[in-house]
Every structure is written in C-alpha cells, then in structure tokens.
C-alpha cells in the first residue's frame, strides 16, 4: 500500500516554483560542457598522422585505417547508447563513456605496433566516443525540451566544434614543442575532468527534479526503464529501414560525414603540410573552422525552428560541395585571403546539417527518433570512416589529396538532391512495427 501511494505521489504534477530559469537550460549547459570535454579526442587524429608516420614508419593508409575504425565505431555505437540511456539513465552511460575514452587515449602512450593503435584509438576511444555522440544530445533535447528544440540541438551540436576550437591549438602546440604522447595524456585528462560534472549535475529526466519539460503545458512522468536495450535498437532499425525517408536521411548523412570528419578533420592538416604550410598554422585554421561552426550550427538550429528542414539541407550540402571543389586552388604554404574565405565559408556549414536532420527524424519517427537518429549518425560515421581510410590511400597512391576533394564535392551535390526528395509526412516506426 505504501509503495502504491509513493508511486502515485511521484506522478503528481509539482507545485509551481519561482525559478526564473528553467532547469532544462542548466542540464543543456552541463551537456554542452560534457561534449566539449569529450571533443578533445576528436582534435587529435589529424595531428597524429605525420608524427606517427615519422616515428613508426607506418603508412598513412595504416594510420587512416585506425582512424577509420574509430569513426565507424563512433557511429555504430550511437543507437545502442541511446537505448542504454533509456535503460540505465543518461548519467551512468555518459560517465562510463568518458572513462573509456580516457583509458584508450592514455594507453596509446605505450604503443609500439599498429594493432595497438587500432585497439586503443580505434576500439576503445571509438566505443567511448560513440556513447558520447549526437544521440546523447538528441536524448537530452527530446526529454527536457518541447520548445526551442532546433535551437538547443544546434547549441549542443556546436559543443563539439567548441571542444575542437579549445583543444586543437593547444594539442598542436604540445605536439610541436614536446611530442604526441603528452597530447594523448591531455586528451585522457580532459575526458576524466568532466566525469564529476556529469555524475553530480546531469539529471536524467525533468520528473527527477519535479519539473515539466521546457515549453510543456503538462507534467510528464518519468517513463519506466526500457529493458532489452540492444534488442530495441535493432528492432527500431528494422522498422525504420522499411521507410524511404530513413535511407535518404542515412545517405545524406553518410556524405556529410565523408565530407567533414573523414575528410577535413582527418586530412586537412597533412594536406596543408604537403603544401609546406606549418602544422600549427594548419591546426589553427582547423580551429577557426570550429569558431564559425559554432555560429553556423546555432544559426541552423534557429532556422530549423522556422523554415523547411529539407530545403535547408539541400542548401547546406550544395554550398559545401562548391567550397570543396575550390579547396585545391587555395591550398598553399601561407595563409592568404582566399584560404580564410574558405575556412569561414566551410566552417559555417560544417555541421549545420544536424539540426534539420534531427528535426526530420522527430517528424518521421516520433518517440523512437533518438534511436533512429543514432542509426542515421552511424551512417555518418561509416561515410567518415571510408574517406578517412581512402583519403590516406589516395595520398599514398597519387601523392596528393586533390582527387579526394573533387570526389567529395561531387558527393555533396548528390546529397543536396537526396534531401529535396524526402517526403514531408512519414509513418512513425511504432505504427509500422
């Protein structure tokens, strides 16, 4: 009898409070800081290619393969992480993920063989980072907000770019002045430093603190833990795969990953170095992309709340393709105005695709949208993984990255066309199961 009474009390709407700032914004702030801390690892791969090549005489294709494993697992882990968050809570999953990232980065200090790079940076950091992927941001946004979702998803997506902005110049300076090993230790410490904030401040659901989601008119009880996380993630995949919009979203996002994480983030620094640009200068340019990425992604979230997301995606991919076609013409030994223009233009478009893609997932798949987006993100990282590997092979084969820039630009044009044919009204996964 007591248990029934207690359960009923938990479900009752809370008494009005005088809080001026909704707690959802504090949760979003903690999520932002958490993603910044985890983003440190994403700043390293492009910086490591030349040092590892010089020290161990590993080919760029071999190093690119390790990065490829990392990127692929980053995406393939995401849908299972979203389901695990439904089962065990956001706080536990994220804290464990950050610890795994720290362990993988720390262990690379003692590696002597390429398979150890695959294990530490590819497997461990890939699994940990996948649990810290954009599915985390999608879960927080879906639980804590019913209004301003586009803006919040844009801000949380920009957190990754902010981490890149903070850590790229620092890590490139550490590698240039000392070695790549202190940079790996810095990544490990950055991930560990965020764990206490997650454990103490990140609440799983508004009902945990007796509040409604931001913008909601009614109190929303916390749902019961969902068992069978892996089974649910696979079930949602099979249900979504029977709908056309899923394949269009997955295809466009695969091209997004190929033209960002797989291409620019992994290969821009060594490509600029091929043109005799100092590594620190190239890393600084990549960090500047992060500055404008923050602006572009937040703006994209604002646009997504107001404009048709399909058209936004088409514009974003078309502009990105044009910019990549011009990149081989502006690379050189020094930073000059055309290069700065590319950095600004490309930075504004880096992950501006995320808020409209999230919005389309919510429109099509409702309550399962976070897990569906996790699978869409998996395609993003598979595309990134392929280009991270093939870009290194192309450099070894042709002696330059030009063919990769042109191919990626053409793929972006294809993505723009795919975005325009996504139908406006979809059938939810639940209805099709």
C-alpha positions as semicolon CSV with decimal commas, in nm:
position;residue;x (nm);y (nm);z (nm)
1;X;0,000;0,000;0,000
2;X;0,284;0,233;0,086
3;X;0,461;0,162;-0,241
4;X;0,144;0,240;-0,438
5;X;0,098;0,568;-0,253
6;X;0,461;0,667;-0,308
7;X;0,440;0,584;-0,679
8;X;0,126;0,792;-0,715
9;X;0,295;1,083;-0,541
10;X;0,582;1,073;-0,785
11;X;0,340;1,102;-1,078
12;X;0,165;1,413;-0,941
13;X;0,245;1,746;-1,106
14;X;0,482;1,955;-0,895
15;X;0,382;2,271;-0,717
16;X;0,465;2,589;-0,906
17;X;0,811;2,724;-0,831
18;X;0,955;3,072;-0,857
19;X;1,261;2,969;-1,056
20;X;1,329;3,227;-1,326
21;X;1,547;2,998;-1,535
22;X;1,409;2,656;-1,621
23;X;1,634;2,371;-1,506
24;X;1,634;2,236;-1,861
25;X;1,878;2,513;-1,954
26;X;2,116;2,405;-1,675
27;X;2,100;2,045;-1,799
28;X;2,171;2,171;-2,151
29;X;2,469;2,368;-2,014
30;X;2,613;2,059;-1,841
31;X;2,560;1,858;-2,161
32;X;2,740;2,130;-2,358
33;X;3,041;2,122;-2,124
34;X;3,042;1,741;-2,128
35;X;3,053;1,726;-2,507
36;X;3,332;1,986;-2,510
37;X;3,538;1,765;-2,279
38;X;3,477;1,458;-2,492
39;X;3,555;1,653;-2,810
40;X;3,922;1,672;-2,715
41;X;3,982;1,327;-2,864
42;X;3,837;1,440;-3,199
43;X;4,106;1,705;-3,231
44;X;4,391;1,456;-3,230
45;X;4,375;1,221;-3,537
46;X;4,475;1,481;-3,795
47;X;4,761;1,593;-3,572
48;X;4,892;1,239;-3,523
49;X;4,925;1,127;-3,885
50;X;5,263;1,286;-3,955
51;X;5,421;1,222;-3,608
52;X;5,322;0,852;-3,612
53;X;5,437;0,818;-3,973
54;X;5,775;0,970;-3,884
55;X;5,829;0,774;-3,559
56;X;5,700;0,429;-3,653
57;X;5,722;0,446;-4,033
58;X;5,358;0,342;-4,057
59;X;5,191;0,432;-4,387
60;X;4,923;0,698;-4,391
61;X;4,681;0,430;-4,505
62;X;4,756;0,224;-4,190
63;X;4,707;0,524;-3,962
64;X;4,396;0,618;-4,158
65;X;4,261;0,267;-4,101
66;X;4,285;0,314;-3,722
67;X;4,105;0,647;-3,753
68;X;3,852;0,471;-3,975
69;X;3,779;0,211;-3,704
70;X;3,738;0,494;-3,453
71;X;3,494;0,683;-3,674
72;X;3,293;0,374;-3,764
73;X;3,252;0,265;-3,402
74;X;3,167;0,624;-3,307
75;X;2,864;0,593;-3,529
76;X;2,771;0,227;-3,481
77;X;2,772;0,261;-3,101
78;X;2,538;0,562;-3,100
79;X;2,199;0,387;-3,144
80;X;2,283;0,131;-2,874
81;X;2,396;0,414;-2,646
82;X;2,062;0,590;-2,693
83;X;1,882;0,268;-2,596
84;X;2,116;0,219;-2,297
85;X;2,031;0,572;-2,181
86;X;1,666;0,471;-2,181
87;X;1,754;0,163;-1,973
88;X;2,021;0,286;-1,729
89;X;1,996;0,664;-1,748
90;X;2,198;0,933;-1,921
91;X;2,433;0,999;-1,630
92;X;2,565;0,644;-1,593
93;X;2,616;0,584;-1,965
94;X;2,799;0,914;-2,022
95;X;3,023;0,876;-1,716
96;X;3,133;0,528;-1,827
97;X;3,187;0,650;-2,185
98;X;3,416;0,933;-2,073
99;X;3,619;0,689;-1,863
100;X;3,663;0,454;-2,160
101;X;3,780;0,746;-2,378
102;X;4,035;0,842;-2,115
103;X;4,163;0,483;-2,087
104;X;4,201;0,442;-2,463
105;X;4,386;0,768;-2,506
106;X;4,614;0,705;-2,208
107;X;4,714;0,356;-2,327
108;X;4,836;0,487;-2,663
109;X;5,137;0,633;-2,481
110;X;5,290;0,284;-2,458
111;X;5,201;0,151;-2,803
112;X;5,473;0,017;-3,033
113;X;5,272;-0,158;-3,306
114;X;4,994;-0,054;-3,544
115;X;4,749;-0,308;-3,399
116;X;4,778;-0,131;-3,064
117;X;4,674;0,194;-3,231
118;X;4,374;0,005;-3,371
119;X;4,290;-0,129;-3,026
120;X;4,337;0,187;-2,819
121;X;4,242;0,469;-3,053
122;X;4,021;0,266;-3,283
123;X;3,829;0,034;-3,049
124;X;3,830;0,191;-2,700
125;X;3,809;0,558;-2,796
126;X;3,565;0,470;-3,074
127;X;3,328;0,288;-2,837
128;X;3,352;0,557;-2,570
129;X;3,302;0,843;-2,809
130;X;3,010;0,667;-2,975
131;X;2,827;0,675;-2,644
132;X;2,902;1,047;-2,630
133;X;2,780;1,105;-2,984
134;X;2,498;1,328;-3,104
135;X;2,247;1,066;-2,987
136;X;2,332;1,196;-2,638
137;X;2,238;1,548;-2,744
138;X;1,921;1,416;-2,911
139;X;1,817;1,230;-2,595
140;X;1,867;1,535;-2,373
141;X;1,680;1,758;-2,618
142;X;1,385;1,518;-2,651
143;X;1,348;1,468;-2,275
144;X;1,399;1,821;-2,148
145;X;1,252;2,041;-2,422
146;X;0,926;2,060;-2,614
147;X;1,000;2,411;-2,742
148;X;1,322;2,551;-2,887
149;X;1,438;2,201;-2,982
150;X;1,600;2,320;-3,302
151;X;1,796;2,589;-3,120
152;X;1,904;2,355;-2,839
153;X;2,013;2,081;-3,080
154;X;2,214;2,343;-3,267
155;X;2,384;2,462;-2,948
156;X;2,468;2,109;-2,832
157;X;2,598;2,015;-3,175
158;X;2,818;2,325;-3,166
159;X;2,971;2,199;-2,841
160;X;3,180;1,951;-3,034
161;X;3,317;2,230;-3,250
162;X;3,385;2,434;-2,938
163;X;3,593;2,148;-2,800
164;X;3,786;2,140;-3,126
165;X;3,839;2,516;-3,100
166;X;3,978;2,485;-2,748
167;X;4,197;2,179;-2,793
168;X;4,333;2,199;-3,149
169;X;4,573;2,491;-3,091
170;X;4,673;2,352;-2,751
171;X;4,739;1,999;-2,876
172;X;4,925;2,115;-3,186
173;X;5,147;2,331;-2,964
174;X;5,211;2,036;-2,730
175;X;5,300;1,805;-3,021
176;X;5,524;2,066;-3,183
177;X;5,706;2,158;-2,861
178;X;5,720;1,819;-2,687
179;X;5,577;1,507;-2,852
180;X;5,248;1,340;-2,943
181;X;5,241;1,142;-2,616
182;X;5,177;1,442;-2,387
183;X;4,892;1,536;-2,623
184;X;4,736;1,190;-2,576
185;X;4,764;1,227;-2,198
186;X;4,598;1,571;-2,221
187;X;4,301;1,415;-2,402
188;X;4,270;1,149;-2,129
189;X;4,277;1,409;-1,851
190;X;4,022;1,629;-2,029
191;X;3,776;1,340;-2,054
192;X;3,825;1,242;-1,689
193;X;3,783;1,601;-1,570
194;X;3,424;1,608;-1,698
195;X;3,311;1,291;-1,517
196;X;3,237;1,462;-1,179
197;X;3,020;1,726;-1,350
198;X;2,820;1,456;-1,525
199;X;2,771;1,250;-1,210
200;X;2,671;1,540;-0,988
201;X;2,477;1,772;-1,220
202;X;2,331;1,581;-1,516
203;X;1,975;1,470;-1,435
204;X;1,812;1,204;-1,649
205;X;1,457;1,345;-1,671
206;X;1,262;1,659;-1,567
207;X;1,047;1,443;-1,336
208;X;1,362;1,370;-1,131
209;X;1,353;1,730;-1,009
210;X;0,974;1,771;-1,016
211;X;0,956;1,989;-1,326
212;X;0,786;1,985;-1,664
213;X;0,996;1,982;-1,981
214;X;1,069;2,331;-2,108
215;X;0,767;2,456;-2,300
216;X;0,538;2,172;-2,189
217;X;0,189;2,254;-2,062
218;X;0,156;1,936;-1,856
219;X;0,378;1,743;-1,618
220;X;0,543;1,443;-1,786
221;X;0,606;1,140;-1,558
222;X;0,942;0,970;-1,595
223;X;0,900;0,658;-1,807
224;X;0,999;0,322;-1,664
225;X;1,341;0,187;-1,766
226;X;1,322;0,015;-2,103
227;X;1,471;-0,337;-2,089
228;X;1,646;-0,506;-2,378
229;X;1,841;-0,202;-2,498
230;X;2,024;-0,385;-2,775
231;X;1,712;-0,561;-2,895
232;X;1,518;-0,236;-2,902
233;X;1,791;-0,059;-3,101
234;X;1,788;-0,337;-3,362
235;X;1,406;-0,352;-3,371
236;X;1,384;0,021;-3,432
237;X;1,644;-0,011;-3,709
238;X;1,447;-0,283;-3,890
239;X;1,124;-0,084;-3,857
240;X;1,282;0,241;-3,979
241;X;1,459;0,060;-4,264
242;X;1,117;-0,020;-4,413
243;X;1,061;0,351;-4,477
244;X;1,209;0,555;-4,761
245;X;1,298;0,865;-4,557
246;X;1,535;0,661;-4,339
247;X;1,754;0,565;-4,636
248;X;1,755;0,919;-4,770
249;X;1,849;1,060;-4,430
250;X;2,115;0,792;-4,381
251;X;2,256;0,850;-4,730
252;X;2,278;1,228;-4,696
253;X;2,434;1,198;-4,352
254;X;2,690;0,945;-4,477
255;X;2,800;1,206;-4,731
256;X;2,802;1,464;-4,452
257;X;3,044;1,250;-4,250
258;X;3,258;1,176;-4,554
259;X;3,300;1,548;-4,629
260;X;3,366;1,660;-4,270
261;X;3,507;1,416;-4,012
262;X;3,650;1,177;-4,267
263;X;3,794;1,440;-4,500
264;X;3,866;1,780;-4,349
265;X;3,909;1,682;-3,985
266;X;4,137;1,388;-4,065
267;X;4,326;1,503;-4,373
268;X;4,325;1,884;-4,385
269;X;4,634;1,927;-4,166
270;X;4,854;1,675;-4,353
271;X;4,723;1,811;-4,686
272;X;4,816;2,167;-4,586
273;X;5,153;2,038;-4,467
274;X;5,204;1,884;-4,813
275;X;5,184;2,242;-4,944
276;X;5,455;2,343;-4,692
277;X;5,216;2,512;-4,450
278;X;5,339;2,480;-4,089
279;X;5,142;2,229;-3,884
280;X;5,049;2,484;-3,617
281;X;4,915;2,721;-3,884
282;X;4,705;2,442;-4,036
283;X;4,578;2,338;-3,693
284;X;4,485;2,699;-3,619
285;X;4,286;2,717;-3,942
286;X;4,103;2,399;-3,846
287;X;4,029;2,557;-3,508
288;X;3,892;2,865;-3,682
289;X;3,656;2,634;-3,869
290;X;3,537;2,539;-3,521
291;X;3,466;2,905;-3,438
292;X;3,240;2,952;-3,738
293;X;3,095;2,606;-3,693
294;X;2,953;2,721;-3,359
295;X;2,793;3,023;-3,526
296;X;2,665;2,822;-3,822
297;X;2,521;2,537;-3,618
298;X;2,338;2,759;-3,371
299;X;2,203;2,964;-3,660
300;X;2,097;2,643;-3,834
301;X;1,904;2,542;-3,522
302;X;1,727;2,878;-3,527
303;X;1,650;2,837;-3,898
304;X;1,521;2,483;-3,840
305;X;1,257;2,614;-3,597
306;X;1,132;2,848;-3,872
307;X;1,200;2,702;-4,218
308;X;1,153;2,376;-4,409
309;X;1,439;2,144;-4,300
310;X;1,456;1,965;-4,636
311;X;1,536;2,286;-4,820
312;X;1,788;2,383;-4,555
313;X;1,970;2,051;-4,602
314;X;1,977;2,093;-4,981
315;X;2,128;2,441;-4,950
316;X;2,386;2,329;-4,693
317;X;2,509;2,034;-4,900
318;X;2,521;2,232;-5,224
319;X;2,728;2,509;-5,068
320;X;2,964;2,259;-4,904
321;X;3,022;2,084;-5,237
322;X;3,111;2,410;-5,409
323;X;3,358;2,503;-5,136
324;X;3,536;2,165;-5,155
325;X;3,575;2,197;-5,532
326;X;3,770;2,520;-5,479
327;X;3,992;2,397;-5,193
328;X;4,277;2,257;-5,412
329;X;4,307;2,602;-5,570
330;X;4,361;2,786;-5,241
331;X;4,593;2,549;-5,050
332;X;4,945;2,692;-5,021
333;X;5,238;2,749;-4,788
334;X;5,092;3,064;-4,633
335;X;4,754;3,177;-4,504
336;X;4,605;3,418;-4,757
337;X;4,259;3,578;-4,811
338;X;4,113;3,302;-5,035
339;X;4,208;3,040;-4,776
340;X;4,050;3,248;-4,499
341;X;3,734;3,280;-4,709
342;X;3,720;2,901;-4,748
343;X;3,769;2,846;-4,375
344;X;3,488;3,087;-4,285
345;X;3,252;2,960;-4,556
346;X;3,315;2,593;-4,483
347;X;3,306;2,645;-4,107
348;X;2,956;2,793;-4,118
349;X;2,841;2,477;-4,298
350;X;3,042;2,214;-4,103
351;X;2,762;2,050;-3,902
352;X;2,478;2,287;-3,984
353;X;2,313;1,973;-4,127
354;X;2,249;1,825;-3,781
355;X;1,951;2,035;-3,657
356;X;1,739;1,984;-3,973
357;X;1,832;1,614;-3,982
358;X;1,724;1,578;-3,619
359;X;1,402;1,763;-3,696
360;X;1,323;1,526;-3,983
361;X;1,392;1,224;-3,760
362;X;1,148;1,360;-3,499
363;X;0,889;1,431;-3,768
364;X;0,913;1,084;-3,919
365;X;0,974;0,860;-3,616
366;X;0,836;1,030;-3,305
367;X;0,938;0,872;-2,974
368;X;1,192;0,648;-3,146
369;X;1,361;0,945;-3,312
370;X;1,669;0,947;-3,083
371;X;1,748;0,583;-3,166
372;X;1,671;0,635;-3,536
373;X;1,899;0,936;-3,535
374;X;2,162;0,716;-3,373
375;X;2,145;0,484;-3,676
376;X;2,150;0,781;-3,912
377;X;2,458;0,902;-3,726
378;X;2,608;0,555;-3,772
379;X;2,583;0,608;-4,148
380;X;2,750;0,947;-4,100
381;X;3,047;0,782;-3,933
382;X;3,065;0,495;-4,183
383;X;3,097;0,757;-4,455
384;X;3,361;0,936;-4,247
385;X;3,547;0,611;-4,185
386;X;3,560;0,524;-4,555
387;X;3,705;0,861;-4,651
388;X;3,947;0,865;-4,357
389;X;4,090;0,539;-4,492
390;X;4,057;0,607;-4,865
391;X;4,196;0,957;-4,825
392;X;4,516;0,814;-4,679
393;X;4,534;0,554;-4,956
394;X;4,479;0,824;-5,220
395;X;4,762;1,031;-5,072
396;X;4,995;0,729;-5,076
397;X;4,892;0,643;-5,434
398;X;4,867;0,981;-5,609
399;X;5,095;1,192;-5,393
400;X;4,821;1,448;-5,322
401;X;4,466;1,479;-5,190
402;X;4,318;1,658;-5,494
403;X;4,111;1,364;-5,618
404;X;3,954;1,330;-5,273
405;X;3,849;1,697;-5,261
406;X;3,681;1,677;-5,603
407;X;3,506;1,345;-5,531
408;X;3,370;1,474;-5,202
409;X;3,239;1,790;-5,367
410;X;3,051;1,579;-5,623
411;X;2,902;1,363;-5,346
412;X;2,772;1,676;-5,170
413;X;2,581;1,769;-5,487
414;X;2,418;1,423;-5,476
415;X;2,325;1,476;-5,109
416;X;2,155;1,806;-5,193
417;X;1,930;1,630;-5,444
418;X;1,854;1,347;-5,200
419;X;1,745;1,594;-4,931
420;X;1,487;1,751;-5,162
421;X;1,305;1,421;-5,226
422;X;1,247;1,327;-4,859
423;X;0,870;1,317;-4,823
424;X;0,702;1,562;-4,590
425;X;0,486;1,325;-4,389
426;X;0,617;0,987;-4,271
427;X;0,474;0,696;-4,080
428;X;0,614;0,651;-3,730
429;X;0,814;0,345;-3,651
430;X;0,570;0,242;-3,384
431;X;0,288;0,239;-3,636
432;X;0,481;0,015;-3,871
433;X;0,608;-0,233;-3,614
